C-alpha cells in the first residue's frame, strides 16, 4: 500500500496521482503527483519551484540524519596533503614512464657522442667528405 499525505488545501487541487511508469531500482513504485496551480508568468513558476526546493531542503536537513565519519578515515588528512600526494604521484609516474620508454638522458647523450666521434664520413662515391662534416656532426 502506498499512501499520499496532504493537507486539505493541496488535496483539493490534486489533478492526478498515477504510479510512475519508470522503474527506479526499488521494491516500491514511485507515485507521480500532479496538482492544479494557477500561474500567470514564468517568473511565478520559477518562484514556486524555488520555494518548494527550499522547503524540501529545510525539511530534509531537519529530519534526515547525517552520515557519521567512518572510523577508518584518517582524521589528520587534509586538502594540502591530497595536493602533495597527487603531485608526487604525477612526477613518480612520469619518471617511471621515461625510464620504461627508453627516454634515458644518459643513453641519448652516449648515442650522440658516438655519432660525432667518427674521424670522417663517406659520401655515395666512397670518398671521404673531410672535416667539415665531422664538425657538423659534432656540433649537432
Coordinates of N, CA and C in Angstrom, one line a residue:
X1 N 0.9 -1.2 0.0 CA 0.0 0.0 0.0 C 0.9 1.2 0.0
X2 N 0.7 2.1 -0.9 CA 1.4 3.4 -1.0 C 0.4 4.5 -0.6
X3 N 0.8 5.3 0.4 CA 0.0 6.4 0.9 C 0.5 7.7 0.5
X4 N -0.4 8.7 0.2 CA -0.1 10.0 0.0 C -0.7 10.9 1.1
X5 N 0.1 11.7 1.7 CA -0.4 12.5 2.8 C -0.4 14.0 2.3
X6 N -1.5 14.7 2.5 CA -1.5 16.1 2.1 C -2.5 16.8 3.1
X7 N -2.3 18.1 3.2 CA -3.2 18.9 3.9 C -4.4 19.2 3.1
X8 N -5.5 19.6 3.7 CA -6.8 19.8 2.9 C -6.6 20.7 1.7
X9 N -5.8 21.8 1.8 CA -5.6 22.7 0.7 C -5.1 22.0 -0.6
X10 N -3.9 21.4 -0.6 CA -3.4 20.8 -1.8 C -4.2 19.6 -2.2
X11 N -4.8 18.9 -1.2 CA -5.6 17.7 -1.6 C -6.8 18.0 -2.5
X12 N -7.4 19.2 -2.3 CA -8.5 19.6 -3.2 C -8.0 20.0 -4.6
X13 N -6.7 20.4 -4.7 CA -6.2 20.7 -6.0 C -5.5 19.6 -6.7
X14 N -5.6 18.4 -6.2 CA -5.0 17.2 -6.8 C -5.6 16.9 -8.2
X15 N -4.7 16.9 -9.2 CA -5.2 16.7 -10.6 C -5.2 15.2 -10.9
X16 N -4.0 14.5 -10.7 CA -4.0 13.1 -10.9 C -2.8 12.5 -10.1
X17 N -2.9 11.2 -9.8 CA -1.9 10.6 -8.9 C -1.6 9.2 -9.4
X18 N -1.1 9.0 -10.6 CA -0.8 7.6 -11.1 C 0.6 7.1 -10.5
X19 N 0.7 5.8 -10.7 CA 2.0 5.2 -10.4 C 3.0 5.6 -11.5
X20 N 4.2 6.0 -11.2 CA 5.2 6.4 -12.2 C 5.6 5.2 -13.0
X21 N 5.6 5.4 -14.3 CA 5.8 4.2 -15.3 C 7.2 3.8 -15.3
X22 N 8.2 4.5 -14.8 CA 9.6 4.1 -14.9 C 10.1 3.5 -13.6
X23 N 10.7 2.4 -13.7 CA 11.3 1.7 -12.6 C 12.6 2.4 -12.1
X24 N 12.8 2.4 -10.8 CA 14.0 3.2 -10.3 C 14.8 2.3 -9.4
X25 N 14.7 1.0 -9.5 CA 15.5 0.0 -8.8 C 15.1 -0.2 -7.3
X26 N 13.9 0.1 -6.9 CA 13.5 -0.1 -5.6 C 12.3 -1.1 -5.6
X27 N 12.0 -1.7 -4.4 CA 10.9 -2.6 -4.4 C 9.6 -1.8 -4.2
X28 N 9.6 -0.5 -4.2 CA 8.4 0.3 -4.1 C 8.3 1.1 -5.4
X29 N 7.0 1.3 -5.8 CA 6.8 2.1 -7.0 C 6.6 3.5 -6.7
X30 N 7.2 4.4 -7.4 CA 7.0 5.8 -7.2 C 5.7 6.3 -7.7
X31 N 5.2 7.3 -7.0 CA 3.9 7.9 -7.3 C 4.1 9.3 -7.9
X32 N 3.5 9.5 -9.0 CA 3.6 10.8 -9.7 C 2.4 11.6 -9.3
X33 N 2.6 12.7 -8.7 CA 1.5 13.6 -8.2 C 1.5 14.9 -8.9
X34 N 0.3 15.2 -9.5 CA 0.2 16.5 -10.2 C -0.9 17.3 -9.5
X35 N -0.7 18.6 -9.3 CA -1.6 19.5 -8.7 C -2.0 20.6 -9.7
X36 N -3.2 21.1 -9.6 CA -3.6 22.2 -10.4 C -3.2 23.5 -9.7
X37 N -2.3 24.3 -10.4 CA -1.9 25.5 -9.8 C -2.0 26.6 -10.9
X38 N -2.6 27.7 -10.5 CA -2.7 28.8 -11.4 C -1.5 29.7 -11.4
X39 N -0.9 29.9 -12.6 CA 0.3 30.7 -12.6 C 0.1 31.7 -13.8
X40 N 0.6 32.9 -13.5 CA 0.4 34.0 -14.5 C 1.6 34.0 -15.5
X41 N 2.8 33.9 -14.9 CA 4.0 34.1 -15.8 C 5.0 33.0 -15.4
X42 N 6.1 33.0 -16.2 CA 7.2 32.0 -16.0 C 7.9 32.4 -14.7
X43 N 7.9 33.6 -14.3 CA 8.6 34.1 -13.1 C 7.9 33.5 -11.9
X44 N 6.5 33.4 -12.0 CA 5.8 32.8 -10.9 C 6.1 31.3 -10.7
X45 N 6.2 30.6 -11.8 CA 6.6 29.2 -11.8 C 8.0 29.0 -11.2
X46 N 8.9 29.9 -11.6 CA 10.3 29.8 -11.1 C 10.3 30.1 -9.6
X47 N 9.5 31.1 -9.1 CA 9.4 31.4 -7.7 C 8.8 30.3 -6.9
X48 N 7.8 29.6 -7.4 CA 7.2 28.5 -6.8 C 8.1 27.3 -6.7
X49 N 8.9 27.1 -7.7 CA 9.8 26.0 -7.7 C 10.9 26.3 -6.7
X50 N 11.4 27.5 -6.6 CA 12.4 27.9 -5.6 C 11.9 27.7 -4.2
X51 N 10.6 28.1 -3.9 CA 10.1 27.9 -2.6 C 9.9 26.4 -2.3
X52 N 9.5 25.6 -3.2 CA 9.3 24.2 -3.0 C 10.7 23.6 -2.7
X53 N 11.7 23.9 -3.5 CA 13.0 23.4 -3.3 C 13.6 23.8 -1.9
X54 N 13.4 25.0 -1.5 CA 13.9 25.5 -0.2 C 13.2 24.7 0.9
X55 N 11.9 24.5 0.8 CA 11.1 23.8 1.8 C 11.6 22.4 1.9
X56 N 11.8 21.7 0.8 CA 12.2 20.3 0.8 C 13.6 20.2 1.5
X57 N 14.5 21.1 1.1 CA 15.8 21.2 1.7 C 15.8 21.4 3.2
X58 N 14.9 22.3 3.7 CA 14.8 22.6 5.1 C 14.3 21.4 5.9
X59 N 13.3 20.7 5.3 CA 12.7 19.6 6.0 C 13.7 18.4 6.0
X60 N 14.4 18.2 4.9 CA 15.4 17.1 4.9 C 16.6 17.3 5.8
X61 N 17.0 18.6 5.9 CA 18.1 18.9 6.9 C 17.6 18.7 8.3
X62 N 16.4 19.0 8.6 CA 15.9 18.8 10.0 C 15.6 17.4 10.4
X63 N 15.2 16.5 9.4 CA 14.7 15.2 9.8 C 15.5 14.0 9.2
X64 N 16.4 14.3 8.3 CA 17.3 13.2 7.8 C 18.6 13.2 8.5
X65 N 19.0 12.1 9.0 CA 20.3 12.0 9.8 C 21.5 12.2 8.8
X66 N 22.5 12.8 9.3 CA 23.8 13.0 8.5 C 24.6 11.7 8.7
X67 N 25.4 11.3 7.7 CA 26.3 10.2 7.8 C 27.4 10.6 8.8
X68 N 27.8 9.7 9.6 CA 28.9 9.9 10.5 C 30.2 9.6 9.8
X69 N 31.3 10.2 10.1 CA 32.6 9.9 9.5 C 33.0 8.4 9.8
X70 N 33.5 7.8 8.9 CA 33.9 6.4 9.0 C 35.1 6.3 10.0
X71 N 35.1 5.3 10.9 CA 36.2 5.2 11.8 C 37.5 4.8 11.1
X72 N 37.4 4.4 9.9 CA 38.6 4.0 9.1 C 39.3 5.2 8.5
X73 N 38.7 6.4 8.5 CA 39.3 7.5 7.8 C 40.4 8.1 8.7
X74 N 41.3 8.8 8.0 CA 42.4 9.5 8.7 C 42.0 10.9 9.0
X75 N 41.8 11.2 10.2 CA 41.2 12.5 10.6 C 42.3 13.6 10.4
X76 N 43.6 13.2 10.3 CA 44.7 14.2 10.2 C 44.9 14.5 8.7
X77 N 44.2 13.8 7.8 CA 44.4 14.1 6.3 C 43.7 15.4 6.0
X78 N 44.3 16.2 5.1 CA 43.6 17.4 4.6 C 43.9 17.6 3.1
X79 N 43.3 18.7 2.6 CA 43.4 19.0 1.2 C 44.9 19.3 0.7
X80 N 45.6 19.9 1.6 CA 47.0 20.1 1.3 C 47.8 18.8 1.0
X81 N 47.6 17.8 1.9 CA 48.2 16.5 1.7 C 47.7 15.8 0.4
X82 N 46.5 16.0 0.1 CA 46.0 15.4 -1.1 C 46.7 16.0 -2.3
X83 N 46.9 17.4 -2.3 CA 47.6 18.0 -3.5 C 49.0 17.5 -3.5
X84 N 49.7 17.4 -2.4 CA 51.1 16.9 -2.4 C 51.1 15.5 -2.9
X85 N 50.2 14.6 -2.5 CA 50.1 13.2 -3.0 C 49.9 13.2 -4.5
X86 N 49.0 14.0 -5.0 CA 48.8 14.0 -6.5 C 50.0 14.4 -7.2
X87 N 50.7 15.5 -6.7 CA 51.9 15.9 -7.4 C 53.0 14.9 -7.3
X88 N 53.2 14.3 -6.2 CA 54.2 13.2 -6.1 C 53.9 12.0 -7.0
X89 N 52.6 11.6 -7.1 CA 52.2 10.5 -8.0 C 52.5 10.9 -9.4
X90 N 52.2 12.1 -9.8 CA 52.4 12.6 -11.2 C 53.8 12.4 -11.6
X91 N 54.7 13.0 -10.7 CA 56.2 13.0 -11.1 C 56.8 11.6 -11.0
X92 N 56.3 10.8 -10.1 CA 56.8 9.4 -10.0 C 56.4 8.6 -11.2
X93 N 55.1 8.8 -11.7 CA 54.7 8.1 -12.9 C 55.4 8.6 -14.1
X94 N 55.7 9.9 -14.2 CA 56.4 10.4 -15.3 C 57.8 9.9 -15.4
X95 N 58.5 9.9 -14.3 CA 59.8 9.3 -14.2 C 59.9 7.9 -14.6
X96 N 58.9 7.1 -14.1 CA 58.8 5.7 -14.4 C 58.6 5.5 -15.9
X97 N 57.7 6.3 -16.5 CA 57.4 6.1 -17.9 C 58.6 6.5 -18.8
X98 N 59.3 7.5 -18.3 CA 60.5 7.9 -19.1 C 61.6 6.7 -19.1
X99 N 61.8 6.1 -17.9 CA 62.7 5.0 -17.8 C 62.3 3.8 -18.6
X100 N 61.0 3.5 -18.5 CA 60.5 2.3 -19.2 C 60.4 2.5 -20.7
X101 N 60.2 3.8 -21.1 CA 60.0 4.1 -22.5 C 61.3 4.3 -23.2
X102 N 62.5 4.1 -22.6 CA 63.7 4.3 -23.2 C 64.1 5.7 -23.4
X103 N 63.5 6.6 -22.6 CA 63.8 8.0 -22.8 C 64.9 8.4 -21.7
X104 N 66.0 7.6 -21.7 CA 67.0 7.9 -20.7 C 68.0 8.9 -21.3
X105 N 68.2 10.0 -20.5 CA 69.0 11.1 -21.0 C 70.5 10.6 -21.2
X106 N 71.0 9.8 -20.3 CA 72.4 9.4 -20.4 C 72.6 8.5 -21.7
X107 N 71.6 7.7 -22.0 CA 71.7 6.8 -23.2 C 71.7 7.7 -24.4
X108 N 70.8 8.7 -24.4 CA 70.8 9.6 -25.6 C 72.1 10.4 -25.8
X109 N 72.7 10.8 -24.7 CA 73.9 11.5 -24.7 C 75.1 10.6 -25.2
X110 N 75.1 9.4 -24.8 CA 76.1 8.4 -25.3 C 75.9 8.2 -26.8
X111 N 74.7 8.1 -27.2 CA 74.4 7.8 -28.7 C 74.9 9.1 -29.5
X112 N 74.6 10.2 -29.0 CA 75.1 11.5 -29.7 C 76.6 11.5 -29.7
X113 N 77.2 11.1 -28.6 CA 78.7 11.1 -28.6 C 79.3 10.2 -29.6
X114 N 78.7 9.0 -29.8 CA 79.2 8.0 -30.8 C 79.0 8.6 -32.2
X115 N 77.9 9.3 -32.4 CA 77.7 9.8 -33.8 C 78.7 10.8 -34.2
X116 N 79.1 11.6 -33.3 CA 80.1 12.7 -33.6 C 81.5 12.3 -33.4
X117 N 81.8 11.1 -33.0 CA 83.2 10.7 -32.7 C 83.9 10.1 -33.9
X118 N 83.2 9.9 -35.0 CA 83.9 9.3 -36.2 C 84.9 10.3 -36.8
X119 N 85.9 9.7 -37.4 CA 87.0 10.6 -38.0 C 86.7 11.1 -39.3
X120 N 85.7 10.7 -39.9 CA 85.4 11.2 -41.3 C 84.1 10.4 -41.8
X121 N 83.5 11.0 -42.7 CA 82.3 10.3 -43.3 C 82.5 10.1 -44.8
X122 N 81.8 9.2 -45.3 CA 81.9 8.9 -46.7 C 80.6 9.2 -47.4
X123 N 80.7 9.8 -48.7 CA 79.5 10.1 -49.4 C 79.2 8.8 -50.3
X124 N 78.3 9.0 -51.2 CA 77.8 7.8 -52.0 C 78.9 7.3 -52.9
X125 N 79.9 8.1 -53.2 CA 81.0 7.6 -54.1 C 82.1 6.9 -53.3
X126 N 82.0 6.9 -52.0 CA 83.0 6.2 -51.2 C 84.2 7.1 -50.8
X127 N 84.2 8.4 -51.2 CA 85.3 9.3 -50.8 C 84.9 10.0 -49.6
X128 N 85.9 10.3 -48.8 CA 85.7 11.0 -47.5 C 85.2 12.4 -47.8
X129 N 84.3 12.9 -47.0 CA 83.8 14.2 -47.1 C 84.6 15.2 -46.3
X130 N 85.6 14.7 -45.5 CA 86.5 15.5 -44.8 C 86.0 16.0 -43.4
X131 N 86.7 17.1 -42.9 CA 86.5 17.5 -41.6 C 85.2 18.4 -41.5
X132 N 84.8 19.0 -42.6 CA 83.6 19.8 -42.4 C 82.4 19.1 -42.0
X133 N 82.2 17.8 -42.5 CA 81.1 17.0 -42.0 C 81.3 16.5 -40.6
X134 N 82.6 16.3 -40.2 CA 82.8 15.9 -38.8 C 82.5 17.0 -37.9
X135 N 82.8 18.3 -38.2 CA 82.5 19.4 -37.4 C 80.9 19.6 -37.3
X136 N 80.3 19.4 -38.4 CA 78.8 19.5 -38.4 C 78.2 18.4 -37.5
X137 N 78.7 17.2 -37.6 CA 78.1 16.1 -36.8 C 78.4 16.3 -35.4
X138 N 79.5 16.8 -35.0 CA 79.9 17.1 -33.6 C 79.0 18.2 -33.0
X139 N 78.8 19.2 -33.8 CA 78.0 20.4 -33.3 C 76.6 20.0 -33.1
X140 N 76.0 19.3 -34.1 CA 74.6 18.9 -34.0 C 74.4 17.9 -32.9

